[in-house]
Coordinates of C-alpha atoms in Angstrom, one line a residue:
Chain A
X40 CA -0.1 0.0 0.0
X41 CA 2.9 2.3 1.1
X42 CA 4.6 1.8 -2.2
X43 CA 1.7 2.5 -4.2
X44 CA 0.2 5.5 -2.6
X45 CA 3.0 7.3 -1.0
X46 CA 4.9 8.5 -4.1
X47 CA 1.8 10.4 -5.3
X48 CA 1.4 11.8 -2.1
X49 CA 5.0 12.8 -2.1
X50 CA 4.9 14.8 -5.2
X51 CA 2.2 17.4 -4.2
X52 CA 3.3 17.4 -0.7
X53 CA 6.9 18.2 -1.6
X54 CA 6.0 21.1 -4.3
X55 CA 3.6 22.5 -1.6
X56 CA 6.2 22.6 1.2
X57 CA 8.7 24.1 -1.0
X58 CA 6.1 26.6 -2.2
X59 CA 5.2 27.6 1.5
X60 CA 8.9 27.8 2.3
X61 CA 10.1 29.8 -0.6
X62 CA 7.2 32.1 -1.6
X63 CA 4.4 32.2 1.2
X64 CA 6.5 32.3 4.5
X65 CA 7.9 35.9 5.2
X66 CA 11.8 36.5 5.6
X67 CA 13.0 36.5 8.8
X68 CA 13.6 39.7 10.7
X69 CA 17.3 39.5 11.1
X70 CA 18.5 36.7 8.8
X71 CA 16.1 37.7 6.2
X72 CA 16.0 34.9 3.3
X73 CA 18.8 32.9 4.7
X74 CA 16.6 31.5 7.5
X75 CA 14.5 29.7 4.8
X76 CA 16.9 26.6 5.1
X77 CA 15.7 26.2 8.4
X78 CA 12.3 24.6 7.1
X79 CA 14.3 21.7 5.6
X80 CA 17.2 21.6 8.2
X81 CA 14.6 21.0 11.1
X82 CA 12.6 18.6 8.9
X83 CA 15.8 16.5 8.3
X84 CA 16.8 16.6 12.1
X85 CA 13.2 15.5 13.0
X86 CA 13.4 12.6 10.8
X87 CA 17.0 11.8 12.1
X88 CA 15.4 11.5 15.7
X89 CA 12.4 9.4 14.1
X90 CA 14.9 6.9 12.4
X91 CA 16.8 6.5 15.6
X92 CA 13.7 6.0 17.7
X93 CA 12.7 3.3 15.2
X94 CA 16.4 1.7 15.6
X95 CA 15.7 1.9 19.3
X96 CA 12.2 0.2 19.3
X97 CA 13.2 -2.3 16.8
X98 CA 16.4 -3.1 18.6
X99 CA 14.5 -3.8 22.0
X100 CA 12.0 -6.0 20.1
X101 CA 14.9 -8.2 18.5
X102 CA 16.6 -8.8 21.7
X103 CA 13.3 -9.7 23.3
X104 CA 12.1 -12.0 20.3
X105 CA 15.1 -12.6 18.2
X106 CA 12.7 -12.1 15.1
X107 CA 14.7 -11.3 11.9
X108 CA 12.2 -8.9 10.6
X109 CA 12.9 -6.3 13.7
X110 CA 16.8 -6.7 13.0
X111 CA 16.2 -5.8 9.5
X112 CA 14.0 -2.8 10.5
X113 CA 16.7 -1.7 12.8
X114 CA 19.4 -1.8 10.2
X115 CA 17.2 -0.1 7.4
X116 CA 16.1 2.9 9.6
X117 CA 19.7 3.3 10.8
X118 CA 20.9 3.7 7.3
X119 CA 18.1 6.2 6.9
X120 CA 18.8 8.2 10.1
X121 CA 22.4 8.6 9.1
X122 CA 21.2 9.8 5.5
X123 CA 18.9 12.5 7.3
X124 CA 21.7 13.2 10.1
X125 CA 23.9 14.1 7.1
X126 CA 21.2 16.4 5.6
X127 CA 21.0 18.2 9.0
X128 CA 24.6 18.5 9.3
X129 CA 25.4 20.0 6.0
X130 CA 22.4 22.1 5.9
X131 CA 23.4 23.5 9.4
X132 CA 27.1 24.2 8.0
X133 CA 25.7 26.3 5.2
X134 CA 23.3 28.2 7.5
X135 CA 26.0 28.7 10.2
X136 CA 28.7 30.0 7.4
X137 CA 25.9 32.5 6.3
X138 CA 24.9 33.8 9.8
X139 CA 28.0 33.1 11.8
X140 CA 30.6 33.4 9.2
X141 CA 31.7 29.9 10.3
X142 CA 31.2 26.5 8.7
X143 CA 31.7 24.8 12.0
X144 CA 31.8 25.9 15.7
X145 CA 32.4 23.5 18.5
X146 CA 29.1 24.2 20.4
X147 CA 27.0 21.9 22.1
X148 CA 24.1 21.1 19.4
X149 CA 26.8 20.9 16.8
X150 CA 28.8 18.6 18.8
X151 CA 26.2 16.2 20.1
X152 CA 24.8 16.0 16.6
X153 CA 28.2 15.0 15.2
X154 CA 28.5 12.6 18.0
X155 CA 25.3 11.0 17.1
X156 CA 26.2 10.6 13.4
X157 CA 29.6 8.8 14.4
X158 CA 27.3 6.5 16.7
X159 CA 25.2 5.1 13.8
X160 CA 28.1 5.2 11.4
X161 CA 29.8 3.2 13.8
X162 CA 26.4 1.0 13.9
X163 CA 26.4 0.6 10.3
X164 CA 30.1 -0.4 10.2
X165 CA 29.5 -2.9 13.0
X166 CA 26.8 -4.4 10.7
X167 CA 29.3 -4.3 7.8
X168 CA 32.2 -6.0 9.3
X169 CA 30.9 -8.0 12.7
X170 CA 31.1 -12.0 12.6
X171 CA 28.3 -14.3 12.5
X172 CA 24.8 -13.0 11.5
X173 CA 23.1 -13.9 15.0
X174 CA 26.0 -12.5 17.2
X175 CA 26.5 -9.3 15.0
X176 CA 22.9 -8.5 15.0
X177 CA 22.8 -8.9 18.9
X178 CA 25.8 -6.6 19.2
X179 CA 24.2 -4.1 16.8
X180 CA 20.8 -4.1 18.6
X181 CA 22.7 -3.4 21.8
X182 CA 24.4 -0.4 20.0
X183 CA 21.0 0.7 18.8
X184 CA 19.5 1.0 22.1
X185 CA 22.6 2.4 24.0
X186 CA 23.1 5.0 21.0
X187 CA 19.7 6.5 21.5
X188 CA 20.5 8.1 24.8
X189 CA 22.3 10.8 22.4
X190 CA 18.9 11.9 20.7
X191 CA 17.5 13.3 23.8
X192 CA 20.9 14.8 24.7
X193 CA 21.1 16.7 21.1
X194 CA 17.6 18.1 21.5
X195 CA 18.0 19.5 25.0
X196 CA 21.6 20.5 24.6
X197 CA 20.6 24.1 23.6
X198 CA 18.8 24.5 27.0
X199 CA 21.4 22.7 29.1
X200 CA 24.5 24.3 27.9
X201 CA 25.4 27.8 26.4
X202 CA 24.7 27.3 22.7
X203 CA 24.7 29.8 19.8
X204 CA 22.2 27.5 18.1
X205 CA 18.7 29.0 17.8
X206 CA 16.0 27.5 20.4
X207 CA 12.9 28.1 18.4
X208 CA 11.2 24.9 18.8
X209 CA 10.8 24.0 22.4
X210 CA 8.9 21.0 24.1
X211 CA 5.9 23.5 24.9
X212 CA 6.2 26.5 22.6
X213 CA 7.1 27.5 19.0
X214 CA 8.8 30.9 18.5
X215 CA 7.9 32.0 14.9
X216 CA 5.2 33.8 13.2
X217 CA 2.4 31.6 11.9
X218 CA 2.9 31.3 8.5
X219 CA 6.4 30.3 9.2
X220 CA 5.0 27.3 11.6
X221 CA 2.7 26.3 8.6
X222 CA 5.7 26.2 6.3
X223 CA 7.8 24.4 8.9
X224 CA 4.8 21.7 9.7
X225 CA 4.6 21.0 6.0
X226 CA 8.1 20.4 5.6
X227 CA 8.3 18.0 8.5
X228 CA 5.2 16.0 7.4
X229 CA 6.6 15.8 3.9
X230 CA 9.8 14.4 5.1
X231 CA 8.0 11.9 7.5
X232 CA 6.1 10.6 4.5
X233 CA 9.4 10.5 2.6
X234 CA 10.8 8.6 5.4
X235 CA 8.1 5.8 5.7
X236 CA 8.1 5.6 1.9
X237 CA 12.0 5.2 1.8
X238 CA 12.1 2.8 4.7
X239 CA 9.4 0.7 3.0
X240 CA 11.3 0.5 -0.2
X241 CA 14.6 -0.3 1.7
X242 CA 12.8 -3.0 3.7
X243 CA 11.4 -4.5 0.7
X244 CA 15.0 -4.5 -1.1
X245 CA 16.5 -6.2 1.9
X246 CA 13.7 -8.9 1.8
X247 CA 14.4 -9.7 -1.9
X248 CA 18.0 -9.7 -1.2
X249 CA 17.5 -12.5 1.3
X250 CA 15.3 -14.6 -0.9
X251 CA 17.8 -14.1 -3.8
X252 CA 20.6 -15.5 -1.1
X253 CA 18.2 -18.4 -0.2
X254 CA 17.6 -19.4 -3.6
X255 CA 21.2 -19.0 -4.8
X256 CA 22.1 -21.4 -2.0
X257 CA 19.5 -24.0 -2.8
X258 CA 20.6 -24.0 -6.3
X259 CA 24.2 -24.5 -5.5
X260 CA 23.4 -27.4 -3.2
X261 CA 21.3 -28.7 -5.9
X262 CA 24.1 -28.7 -8.2
X263 CA 26.6 -30.1 -6.1
X264 CA 24.3 -33.2 -5.3
Chain B
X114 CA 20.9 41.6 4.3
X115 CA 18.2 42.8 2.0
X116 CA 15.3 40.3 1.4
X117 CA 15.6 38.6 -1.9
X118 CA 13.0 39.9 -4.7
X119 CA 9.9 37.7 -5.1
X120 CA 10.8 36.7 -8.7
X121 CA 14.2 35.2 -7.5
X122 CA 12.3 33.2 -4.8
X123 CA 9.9 31.8 -7.4
X124 CA 12.8 30.8 -9.7
X125 CA 14.4 29.1 -6.4
X126 CA 11.0 27.4 -5.8
X127 CA 10.7 26.1 -9.4
X128 CA 14.3 24.6 -9.4
X129 CA 14.0 22.7 -6.4
X130 CA 10.4 21.6 -7.3
X131 CA 11.9 20.1 -10.6
X132 CA 14.7 18.4 -8.5
X133 CA 11.9 17.0 -6.0
X134 CA 10.0 15.6 -9.0
X135 CA 13.2 14.0 -10.4
X136 CA 13.7 12.1 -6.7
X137 CA 10.1 11.1 -6.4
X138 CA 10.0 9.8 -10.1
X139 CA 13.5 8.1 -9.5
X140 CA 12.0 6.3 -6.3
X141 CA 8.8 5.2 -8.2
X142 CA 10.8 3.8 -10.9
X143 CA 13.0 1.8 -8.3
X144 CA 9.5 0.5 -6.6
X145 CA 8.4 -0.9 -10.0
X146 CA 12.0 -2.5 -10.7
X147 CA 11.6 -4.2 -7.3
X148 CA 8.2 -5.5 -8.1
X149 CA 9.4 -7.0 -11.4
X150 CA 12.2 -8.6 -9.5
X151 CA 9.8 -10.1 -6.9
X152 CA 7.6 -11.6 -9.9
X153 CA 10.7 -13.2 -11.4
X154 CA 11.9 -14.6 -7.8
X155 CA 8.2 -16.0 -7.7
X156 CA 8.4 -17.8 -11.0
X157 CA 11.9 -19.0 -10.3
X158 CA 10.8 -20.5 -6.9
X159 CA 7.9 -22.1 -8.5
X160 CA 9.6 -23.7 -11.2
X161 CA 12.3 -25.0 -8.9
X162 CA 9.7 -26.5 -6.7
X163 CA 8.1 -28.5 -9.7

């Protein structure tokens, strides 16, 4: 269902959110049009959080049940999480260069986000290099659970420590004019649908890869007999 | 920094909309190729069972 309906939703949703972000939303008072990158930067960061939440839940489910589908879900979601974190980091660097005059500053939000990126790149490396399917999957699930601890730290780092990073989206308030909020919500919704669609495609691809592998092994055994 | 003129913003919107459409069409094509591969796998598994 997702594979059939979601692309037709994504096309108008993406175009609408681009129109809201570039044409409808007003320029920000101090940063002017440079602030428009925020709509896609925040949406990417939100999707990174969501991806790693799915890794966390799927990893716990795998450790409890040992079912392969949970391991597959965690792996595919971690790949997407690294992809969205990379977009958030790069778009944040472009924004930082135009607003602060520097590509990178070692401040709490940026540093904890980079740490998050490294944790999940490590997770993917573990998946690629660890030995034994079962053992590797259990180790990766452990890292998937522990690694998630960094997500709330990333989000709260702006509040907990002195940070240059703007804090416009709190747990209880959003510090923006209404049209900016509408553009941001549209971007977040579009990116969320995009994530679900990509996860479904990636899971299906992984399922086909496993089926092909089993078929190949069966054919080889048949040939040797 | 002065705000950009609306015409520039509209061109930016148009450019990104074309890129977005390209990404979605690419993914749709990938989904179709996966379905074709799945059908081929089904056929292969059926013929091996016989």
